[in-house]
Coordinates of C-alpha atoms in Angstrom, one line a residue:
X1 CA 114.4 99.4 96.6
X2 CA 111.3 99.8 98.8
X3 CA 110.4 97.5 101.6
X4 CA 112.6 94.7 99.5
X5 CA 115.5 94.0 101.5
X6 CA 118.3 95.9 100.3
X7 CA 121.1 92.6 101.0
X8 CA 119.2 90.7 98.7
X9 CA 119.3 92.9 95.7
X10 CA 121.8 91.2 93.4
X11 CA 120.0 87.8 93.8
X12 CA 116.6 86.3 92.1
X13 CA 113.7 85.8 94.0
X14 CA 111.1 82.6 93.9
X15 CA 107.5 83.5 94.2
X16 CA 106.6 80.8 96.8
X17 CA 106.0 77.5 97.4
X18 CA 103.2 74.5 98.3
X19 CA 102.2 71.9 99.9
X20 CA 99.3 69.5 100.4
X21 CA 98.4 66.5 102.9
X22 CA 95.6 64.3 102.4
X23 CA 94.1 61.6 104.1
X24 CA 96.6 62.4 107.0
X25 CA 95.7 63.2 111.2
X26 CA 96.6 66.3 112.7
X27 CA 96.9 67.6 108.7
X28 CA 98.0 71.4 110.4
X29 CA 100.8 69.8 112.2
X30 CA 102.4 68.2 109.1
X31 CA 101.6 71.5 107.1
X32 CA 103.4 73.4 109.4
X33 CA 106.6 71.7 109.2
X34 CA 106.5 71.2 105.3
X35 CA 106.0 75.0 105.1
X36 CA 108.9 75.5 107.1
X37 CA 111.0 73.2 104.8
X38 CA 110.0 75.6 102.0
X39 CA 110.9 78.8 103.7
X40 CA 113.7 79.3 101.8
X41 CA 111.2 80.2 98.5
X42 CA 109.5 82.6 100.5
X43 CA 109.3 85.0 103.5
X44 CA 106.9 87.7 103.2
X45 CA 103.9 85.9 104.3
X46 CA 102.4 81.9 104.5
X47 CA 98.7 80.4 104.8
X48 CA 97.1 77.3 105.6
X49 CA 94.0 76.3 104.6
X50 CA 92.3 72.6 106.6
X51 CA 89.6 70.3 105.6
X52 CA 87.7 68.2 108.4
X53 CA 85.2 66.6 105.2
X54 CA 82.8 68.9 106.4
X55 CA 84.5 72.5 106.3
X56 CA 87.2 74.6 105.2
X57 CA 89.3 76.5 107.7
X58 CA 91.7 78.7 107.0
X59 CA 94.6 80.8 108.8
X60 CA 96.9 83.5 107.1
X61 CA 99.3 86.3 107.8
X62 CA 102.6 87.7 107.0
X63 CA 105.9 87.0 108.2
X64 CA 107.7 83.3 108.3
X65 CA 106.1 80.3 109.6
X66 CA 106.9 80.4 113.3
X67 CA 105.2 83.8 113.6
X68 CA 102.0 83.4 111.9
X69 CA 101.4 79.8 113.5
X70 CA 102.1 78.6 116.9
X71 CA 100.3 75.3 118.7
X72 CA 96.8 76.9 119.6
X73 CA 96.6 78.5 116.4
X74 CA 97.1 74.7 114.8
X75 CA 95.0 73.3 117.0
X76 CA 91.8 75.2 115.7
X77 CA 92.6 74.0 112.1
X78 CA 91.3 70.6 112.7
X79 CA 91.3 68.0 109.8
X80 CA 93.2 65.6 107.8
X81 CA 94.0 67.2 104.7
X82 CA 95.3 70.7 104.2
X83 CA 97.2 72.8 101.9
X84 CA 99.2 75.4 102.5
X85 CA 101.6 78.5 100.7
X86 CA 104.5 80.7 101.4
X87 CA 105.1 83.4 99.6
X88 CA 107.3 85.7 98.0
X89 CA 105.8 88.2 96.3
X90 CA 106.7 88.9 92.7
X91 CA 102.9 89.4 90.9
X92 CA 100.0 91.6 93.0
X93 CA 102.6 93.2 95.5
X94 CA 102.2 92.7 99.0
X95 CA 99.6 92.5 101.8
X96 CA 97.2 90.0 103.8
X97 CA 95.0 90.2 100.7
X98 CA 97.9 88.5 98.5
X99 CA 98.6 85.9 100.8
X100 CA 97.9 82.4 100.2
X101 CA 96.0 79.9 100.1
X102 CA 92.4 81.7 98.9
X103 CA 89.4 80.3 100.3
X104 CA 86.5 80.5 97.7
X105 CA 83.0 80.4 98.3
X106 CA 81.1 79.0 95.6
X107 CA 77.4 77.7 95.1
X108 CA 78.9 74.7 93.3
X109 CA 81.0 74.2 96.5
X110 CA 83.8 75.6 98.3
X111 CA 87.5 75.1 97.8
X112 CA 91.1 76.4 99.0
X113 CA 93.5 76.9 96.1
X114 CA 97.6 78.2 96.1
X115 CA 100.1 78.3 93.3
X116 CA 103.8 78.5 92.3
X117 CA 104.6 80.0 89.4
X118 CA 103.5 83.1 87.7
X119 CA 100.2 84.0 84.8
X120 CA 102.0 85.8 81.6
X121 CA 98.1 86.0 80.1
X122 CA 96.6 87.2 83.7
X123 CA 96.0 91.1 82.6
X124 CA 94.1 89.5 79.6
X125 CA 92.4 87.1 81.4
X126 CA 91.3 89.4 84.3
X127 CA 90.2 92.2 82.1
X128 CA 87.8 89.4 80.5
X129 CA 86.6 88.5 83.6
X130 CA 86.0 91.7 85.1
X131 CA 83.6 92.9 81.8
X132 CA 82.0 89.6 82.3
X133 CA 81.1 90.7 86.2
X134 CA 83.7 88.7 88.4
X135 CA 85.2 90.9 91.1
X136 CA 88.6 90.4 92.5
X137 CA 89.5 90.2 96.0
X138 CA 93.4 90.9 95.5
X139 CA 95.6 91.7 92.9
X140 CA 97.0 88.0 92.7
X141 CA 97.1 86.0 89.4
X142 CA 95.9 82.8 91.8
X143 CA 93.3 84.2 92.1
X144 CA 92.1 84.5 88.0
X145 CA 92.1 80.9 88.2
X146 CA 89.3 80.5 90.5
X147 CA 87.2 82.9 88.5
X148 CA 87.6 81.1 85.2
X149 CA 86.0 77.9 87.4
X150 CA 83.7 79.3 88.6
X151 CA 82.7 80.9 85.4
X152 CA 82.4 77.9 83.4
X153 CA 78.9 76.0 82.9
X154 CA 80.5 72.7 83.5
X155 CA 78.8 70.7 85.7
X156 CA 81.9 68.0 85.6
X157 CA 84.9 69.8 88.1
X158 CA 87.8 67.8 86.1
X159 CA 86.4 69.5 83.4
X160 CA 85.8 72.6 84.3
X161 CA 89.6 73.0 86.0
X162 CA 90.6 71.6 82.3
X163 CA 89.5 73.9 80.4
X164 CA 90.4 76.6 82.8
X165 CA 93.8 75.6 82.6
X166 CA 93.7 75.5 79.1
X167 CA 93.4 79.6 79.1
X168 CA 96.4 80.0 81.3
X169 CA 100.1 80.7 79.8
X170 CA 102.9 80.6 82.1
X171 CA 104.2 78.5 84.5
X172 CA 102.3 77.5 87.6
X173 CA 102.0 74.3 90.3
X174 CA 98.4 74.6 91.5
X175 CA 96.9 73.1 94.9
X176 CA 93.2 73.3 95.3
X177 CA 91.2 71.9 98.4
X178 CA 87.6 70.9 98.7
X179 CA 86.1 69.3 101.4
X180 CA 86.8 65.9 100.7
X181 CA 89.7 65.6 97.3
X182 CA 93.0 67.0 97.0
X183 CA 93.7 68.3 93.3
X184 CA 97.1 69.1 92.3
X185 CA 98.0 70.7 89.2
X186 CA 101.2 71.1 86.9
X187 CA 101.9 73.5 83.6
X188 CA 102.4 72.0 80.5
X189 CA 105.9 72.9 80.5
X190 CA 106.9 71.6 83.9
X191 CA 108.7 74.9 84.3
X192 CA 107.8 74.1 88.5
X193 CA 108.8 71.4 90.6
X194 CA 106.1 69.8 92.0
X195 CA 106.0 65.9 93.5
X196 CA 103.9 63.2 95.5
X197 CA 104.8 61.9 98.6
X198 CA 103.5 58.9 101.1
X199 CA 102.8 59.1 104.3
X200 CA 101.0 57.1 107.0
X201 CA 98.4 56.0 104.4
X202 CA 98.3 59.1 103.1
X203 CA 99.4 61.4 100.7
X204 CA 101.9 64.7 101.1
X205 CA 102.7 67.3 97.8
X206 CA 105.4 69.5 97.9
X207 CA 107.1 71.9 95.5
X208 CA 110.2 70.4 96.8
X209 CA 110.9 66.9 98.1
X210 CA 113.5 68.5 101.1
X211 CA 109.8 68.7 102.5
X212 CA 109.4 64.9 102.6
X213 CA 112.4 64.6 104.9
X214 CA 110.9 66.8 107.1
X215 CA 107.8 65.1 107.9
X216 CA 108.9 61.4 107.5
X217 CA 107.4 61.2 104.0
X218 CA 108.3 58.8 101.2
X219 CA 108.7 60.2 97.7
X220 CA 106.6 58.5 95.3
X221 CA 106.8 60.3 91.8
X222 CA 107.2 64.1 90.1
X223 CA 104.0 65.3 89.3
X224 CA 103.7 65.2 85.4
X225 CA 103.8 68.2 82.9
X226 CA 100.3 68.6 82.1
X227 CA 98.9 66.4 85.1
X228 CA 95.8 67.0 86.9
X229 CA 96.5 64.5 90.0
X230 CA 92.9 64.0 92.1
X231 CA 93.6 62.5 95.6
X232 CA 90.2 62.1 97.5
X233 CA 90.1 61.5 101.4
X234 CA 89.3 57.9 101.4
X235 CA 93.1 57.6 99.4
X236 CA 91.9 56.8 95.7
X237 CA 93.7 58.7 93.4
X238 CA 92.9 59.5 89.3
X239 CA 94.9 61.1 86.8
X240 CA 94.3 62.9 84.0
X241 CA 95.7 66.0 81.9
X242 CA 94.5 69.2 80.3
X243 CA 97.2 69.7 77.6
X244 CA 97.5 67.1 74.7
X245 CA 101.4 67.9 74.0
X246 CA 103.6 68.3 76.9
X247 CA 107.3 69.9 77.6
X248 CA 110.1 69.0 79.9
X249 CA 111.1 72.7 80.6
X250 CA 112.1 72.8 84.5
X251 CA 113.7 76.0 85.3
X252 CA 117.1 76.0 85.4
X253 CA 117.4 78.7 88.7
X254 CA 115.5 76.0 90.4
X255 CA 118.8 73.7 89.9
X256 CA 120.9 76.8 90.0
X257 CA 119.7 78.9 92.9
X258 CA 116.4 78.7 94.3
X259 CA 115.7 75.2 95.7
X260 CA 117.6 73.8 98.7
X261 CA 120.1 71.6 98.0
X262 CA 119.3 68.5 99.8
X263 CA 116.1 68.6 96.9
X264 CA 115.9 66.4 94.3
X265 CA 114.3 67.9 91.0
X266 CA 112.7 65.0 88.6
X267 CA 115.7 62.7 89.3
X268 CA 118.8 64.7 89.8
X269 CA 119.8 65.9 93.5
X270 CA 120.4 69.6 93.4
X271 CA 123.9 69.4 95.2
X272 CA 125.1 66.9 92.8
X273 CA 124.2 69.3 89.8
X274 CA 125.7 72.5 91.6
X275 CA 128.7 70.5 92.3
X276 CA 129.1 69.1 88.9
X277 CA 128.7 72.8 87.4
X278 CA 131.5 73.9 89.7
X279 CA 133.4 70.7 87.7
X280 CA 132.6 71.8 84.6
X281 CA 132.9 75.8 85.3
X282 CA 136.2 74.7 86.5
X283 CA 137.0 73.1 82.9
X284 CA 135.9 75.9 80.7
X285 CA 137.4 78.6 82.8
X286 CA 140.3 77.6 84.3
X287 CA 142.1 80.2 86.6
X288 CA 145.9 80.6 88.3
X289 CA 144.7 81.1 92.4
X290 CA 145.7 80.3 95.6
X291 CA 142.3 79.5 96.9
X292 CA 138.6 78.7 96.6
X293 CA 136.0 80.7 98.1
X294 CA 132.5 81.3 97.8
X295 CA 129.4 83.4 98.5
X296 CA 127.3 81.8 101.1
X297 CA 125.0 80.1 101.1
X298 CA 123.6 78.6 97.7
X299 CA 127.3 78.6 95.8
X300 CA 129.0 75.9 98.3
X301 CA 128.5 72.8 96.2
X302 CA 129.2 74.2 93.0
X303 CA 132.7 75.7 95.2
X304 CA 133.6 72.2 96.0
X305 CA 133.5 70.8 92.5
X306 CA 135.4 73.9 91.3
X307 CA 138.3 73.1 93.8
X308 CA 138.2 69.2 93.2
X309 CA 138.5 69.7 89.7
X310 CA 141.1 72.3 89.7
X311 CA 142.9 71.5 92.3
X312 CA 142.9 74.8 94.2
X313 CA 142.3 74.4 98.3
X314 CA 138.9 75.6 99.1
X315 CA 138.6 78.3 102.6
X316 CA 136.2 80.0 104.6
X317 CA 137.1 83.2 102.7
X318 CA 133.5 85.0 103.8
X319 CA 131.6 84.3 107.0
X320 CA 127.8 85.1 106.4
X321 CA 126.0 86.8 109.5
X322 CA 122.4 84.9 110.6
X323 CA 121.5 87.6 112.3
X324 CA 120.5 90.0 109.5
X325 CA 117.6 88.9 107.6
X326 CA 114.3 90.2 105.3
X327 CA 113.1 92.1 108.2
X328 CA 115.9 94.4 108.0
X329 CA 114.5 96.9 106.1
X330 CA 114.4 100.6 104.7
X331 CA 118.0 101.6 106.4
X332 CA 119.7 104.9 105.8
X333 CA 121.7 105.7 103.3
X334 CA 124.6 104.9 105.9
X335 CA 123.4 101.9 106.2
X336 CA 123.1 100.9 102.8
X337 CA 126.7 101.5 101.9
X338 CA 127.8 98.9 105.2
X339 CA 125.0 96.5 104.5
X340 CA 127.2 94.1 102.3
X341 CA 129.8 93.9 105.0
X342 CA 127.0 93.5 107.9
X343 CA 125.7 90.5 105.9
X344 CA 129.1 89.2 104.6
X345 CA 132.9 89.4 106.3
X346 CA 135.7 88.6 104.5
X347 CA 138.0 86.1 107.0
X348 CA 141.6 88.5 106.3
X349 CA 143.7 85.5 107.4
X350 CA 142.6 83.7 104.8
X351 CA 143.1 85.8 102.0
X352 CA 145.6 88.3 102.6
X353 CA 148.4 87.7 100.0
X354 CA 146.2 85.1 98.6
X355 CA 144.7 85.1 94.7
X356 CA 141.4 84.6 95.4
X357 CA 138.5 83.0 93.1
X358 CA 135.3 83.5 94.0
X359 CA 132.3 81.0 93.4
X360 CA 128.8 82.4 93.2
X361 CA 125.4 81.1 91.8
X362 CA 124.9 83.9 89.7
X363 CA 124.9 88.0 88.6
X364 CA 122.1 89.5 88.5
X365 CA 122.4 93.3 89.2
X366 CA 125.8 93.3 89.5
X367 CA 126.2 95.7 93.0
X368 CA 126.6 92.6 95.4
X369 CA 129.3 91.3 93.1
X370 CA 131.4 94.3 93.0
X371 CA 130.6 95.2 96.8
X372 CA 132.1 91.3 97.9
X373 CA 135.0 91.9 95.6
X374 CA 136.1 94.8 97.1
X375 CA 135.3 93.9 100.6
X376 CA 137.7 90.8 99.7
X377 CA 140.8 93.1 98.2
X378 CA 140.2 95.5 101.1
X379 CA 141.0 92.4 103.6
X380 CA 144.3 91.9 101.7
X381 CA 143.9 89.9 98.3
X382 CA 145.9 90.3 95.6
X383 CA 143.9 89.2 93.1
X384 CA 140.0 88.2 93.1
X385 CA 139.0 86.2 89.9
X386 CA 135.0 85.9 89.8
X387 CA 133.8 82.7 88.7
X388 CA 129.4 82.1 88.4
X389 CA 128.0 78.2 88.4
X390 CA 125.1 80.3 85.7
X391 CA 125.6 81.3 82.2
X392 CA 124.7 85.1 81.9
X393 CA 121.6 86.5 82.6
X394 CA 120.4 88.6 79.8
X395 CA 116.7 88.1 79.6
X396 CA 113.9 89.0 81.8
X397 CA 112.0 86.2 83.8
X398 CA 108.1 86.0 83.5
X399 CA 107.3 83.0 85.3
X400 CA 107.2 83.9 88.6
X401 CA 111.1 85.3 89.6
X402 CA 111.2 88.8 90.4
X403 CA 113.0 90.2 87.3
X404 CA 111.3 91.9 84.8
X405 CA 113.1 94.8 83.0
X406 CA 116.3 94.3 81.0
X407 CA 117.6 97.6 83.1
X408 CA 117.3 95.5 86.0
X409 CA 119.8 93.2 84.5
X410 CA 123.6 94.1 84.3
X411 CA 124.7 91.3 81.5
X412 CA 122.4 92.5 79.0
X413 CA 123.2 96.3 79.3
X414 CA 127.0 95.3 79.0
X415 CA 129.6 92.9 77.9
X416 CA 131.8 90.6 80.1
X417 CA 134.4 92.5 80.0
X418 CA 132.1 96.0 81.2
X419 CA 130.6 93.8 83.8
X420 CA 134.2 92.5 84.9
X421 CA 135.4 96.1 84.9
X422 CA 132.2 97.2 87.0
X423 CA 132.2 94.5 89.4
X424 CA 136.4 95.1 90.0
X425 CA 137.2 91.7 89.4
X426 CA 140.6 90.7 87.9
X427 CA 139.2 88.3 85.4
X428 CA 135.3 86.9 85.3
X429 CA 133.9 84.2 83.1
X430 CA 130.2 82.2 83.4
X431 CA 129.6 78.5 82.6
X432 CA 128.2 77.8 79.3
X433 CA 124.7 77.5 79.0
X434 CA 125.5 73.9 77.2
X435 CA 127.6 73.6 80.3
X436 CA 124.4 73.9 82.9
X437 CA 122.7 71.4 80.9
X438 CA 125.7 68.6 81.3
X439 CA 125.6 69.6 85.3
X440 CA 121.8 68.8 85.7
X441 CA 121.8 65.9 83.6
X442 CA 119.3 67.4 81.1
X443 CA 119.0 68.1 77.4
X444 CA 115.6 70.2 77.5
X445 CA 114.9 72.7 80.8
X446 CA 114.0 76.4 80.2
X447 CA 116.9 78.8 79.9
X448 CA 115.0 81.5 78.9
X449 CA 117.1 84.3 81.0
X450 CA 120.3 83.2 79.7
X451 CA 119.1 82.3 75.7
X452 CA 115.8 84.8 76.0
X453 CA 114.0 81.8 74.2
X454 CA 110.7 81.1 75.6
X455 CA 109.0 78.3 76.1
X456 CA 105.9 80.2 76.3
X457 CA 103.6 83.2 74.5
X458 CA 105.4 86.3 76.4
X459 CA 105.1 88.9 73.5
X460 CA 103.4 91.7 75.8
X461 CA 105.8 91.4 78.7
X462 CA 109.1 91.4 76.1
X463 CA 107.6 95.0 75.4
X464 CA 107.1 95.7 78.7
X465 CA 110.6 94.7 79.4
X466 CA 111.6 96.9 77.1
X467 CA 109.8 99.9 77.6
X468 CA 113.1 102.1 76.0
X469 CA 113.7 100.6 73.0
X470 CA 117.6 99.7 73.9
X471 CA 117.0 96.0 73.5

């Protein structure tokens, strides 16, 4: 797997998230504890990018938070607004050049600019710009953006970022700095979280609203599909939009899996719907056990509904170690085979002579899966019964999660009951994909890798996906 953390490899991974503060003192200071409420969505590197109404400063590097800033360094980005990225990387690759937020200099004016999300058009779009002379510092599809801004003869900014947006297909939650106004930008499908926040007269933007909490601000409203939100630094704030039809089409892993689970998403707080899928998983696939487990750390709430509603005790069946995290990388091949059971022990006491069901968010690759299960038998079980808060992954995501090959995924190379045979599991069954709709309270969301109906143009990468003809 390269330098991509071996322990991770059965889970998806989020491209990144944002945030932006306007209008607020000691901007770097907030910005750096927003950041750090988003490290979950990212780890491989993080940026942040100050306005002082005069200048732009920015600081980068990779690693988390608490590496790449520390007091002095926030201390030199002086200024009251500020926006700022953390990424992990699933389009350009890796490297200082990919890390965000960009700082453009332009003769129309400077600006900062970071994004969630991913560009399904962005080869297109880049080749265009290249043959019409724009040159690329990295290999990010952030970066595309700027170029098509800078490219157009609009005098008007609103309309120039309008019809730039207009070119983009995908998914994507843009925040882009200038000296003086704060612009913050949402897809037309909405397939990002994004929201607004108040703080000391202020204004704070997050990708998630756990964020808020961390920095004593108030929500105030989700960011709308479509939205182009302008904040400038004396606190007046205009709306408009780029697209003329919108889409409510959050991603369902973002409800699922990827955001933390004191979030709310556009209404509905993300324990509550992980909870309330363990309910209804619990309903559709009912299961003799002893006991309730789960995989830490992202399938406890959906564990607890599961045990409510059946009735089966919950334990501590695996203990997850802290200690072991992204930077342990590249290990032997000795190492690899341990590396489930340095990340994850199985608590023998608790399952010996038990029937175990275990609770997790979701299969992806399938070699976690199996890898628990045994680790579980192997401490004394007598039967392990897998049950996933997710309906089955069969279809490559394209909007900014790091799976893009049907290989890559085990439920569309084989049936359940392959993957159940793979994985060892006595029985295995998935919640329905009308199921995660009930759970997070929402008729319309993208379920694209469960359905493989887009909500989006994604021709090119479906044959990309599947370069071998077997889908």
């Amino acid at each position: 797997m390269g330098e991509i953390d071996f322990l991770y490899q059965d889970k998806f991974n989020e491209e990144c998230g944002v945030f932006g503060v306007i209008n607020v003192k000691n901007a770097s200071e907030v910005m750096y504890y927003g950041l750090h409420a988003l490290q979950h969505r990212g780890q491989e590197g993080c940026g942040i990018i100050t306005s002082d109404n005069k200048t732009l400063k920015q600081v980068k590097g990779l690693g988390l938070v608490n590496n790449v800033f520390n007091e002095k360094v926030l201390a030199s980005l002086e200024g009251d607004s500020a926006i700022g990225h953390i990424r992990y990387s699933t389009s350009g690759g890796g490297g200082i050049e990919n890390v965000q937020p960009f700082l453009f200099r332009h003769h129309t004016g400077n600006f900062g600019l970071c994004h969630n999300g991913n560009i399904v058009n962005s080869r297109e779009l880049r080749r265009f710009l290249e043959i019409h002379g724009s040159i690329f510092q990295s290999t990010s599809d952030t970066e595309i953006f700027a170029h098509l801004i800078k490219k157009d003869n609009q005098t008007n900014r609103v309309e120039a970022i309008k019809q730039a947006l207009n070119r983009l297909e995908g998914a994507f939650a843009f925040l882009a700095l200038t000296e003086d106004k704060l612009y913050v930008m949402r897809d037309k499908n909405s397939l990002r979280p994004l929201s607004l926040g108040k703080l000391n007269g202020g204004y704070v933007v997050s990708s998630e609203t756990c964020a808020f909490e961390a920095v004593g601000a108030k929500f105030v409203r989700d960011i709308l599909p479509g939205e182009i939100l302008i904040i400038d630094n004396k606190g007046n704030m205009t709306s408009d939009f780029y697209a003329k039809k919108t889409y409510n089409n959050m991603c369902a892993m973002e409800y699922i899996y990827f955001s933390r689970p004191d979030s709310d998403i556009e209404g509905m707080n993300v324990h509550k719907s992980r909870k309330e899928a363990g309910r209804i998983l619990a309903k559709e696939s009912p299961v003799d056990a002893d006991i309730v487990i789960w995989v830490p750390d992202s399938s406890t709430s959906a564990a607890l509904g599961f045990s409510e509603e059946s009735g089966i005790p919950i334990e501590l069946g695996l203990i997850k170690s802290r200690y072991i995290g992204r930077t342990f990388i590249q290990p032997s091949q000795a190492m690899r085979e341990k590396g489930v059971k340095m990340k994850l022990s199985p608590v023998p006491s608790i399952v010996k002579g038990k029937r175990v069901v275990i609770i997790d968010d979701s299969i992806v690759r399938g070699t976690t899966s199996k890898k628990i299960i045994d680790l579980i038998k192997a401490a004394g079980a007598t039967e392990v019964h897998m049950r996933i808060a997710s309906p089955q992954i069969t279809h490559p995501c394209f909007y900014g999660v790091d799976t893009s090959t049907f290989d890559e995924l085990i439920c569309a190379r084989h049936s359940l009951e392959e993957v159940r045979d793979i994985i060892h599991a006595d029985s295995l069954e998935f919640i329905s994909i009308d199921g995660i709709h009930k759970a997070c309270n929402r008729t319309k969301m993208c379920v694209s890798c469960f359905s493989g109906k887009y909500p989006t143009h994604v021709y090119r990468e479906l044959d990309e996906a599947n370069k071998d003809g077997k889908f």
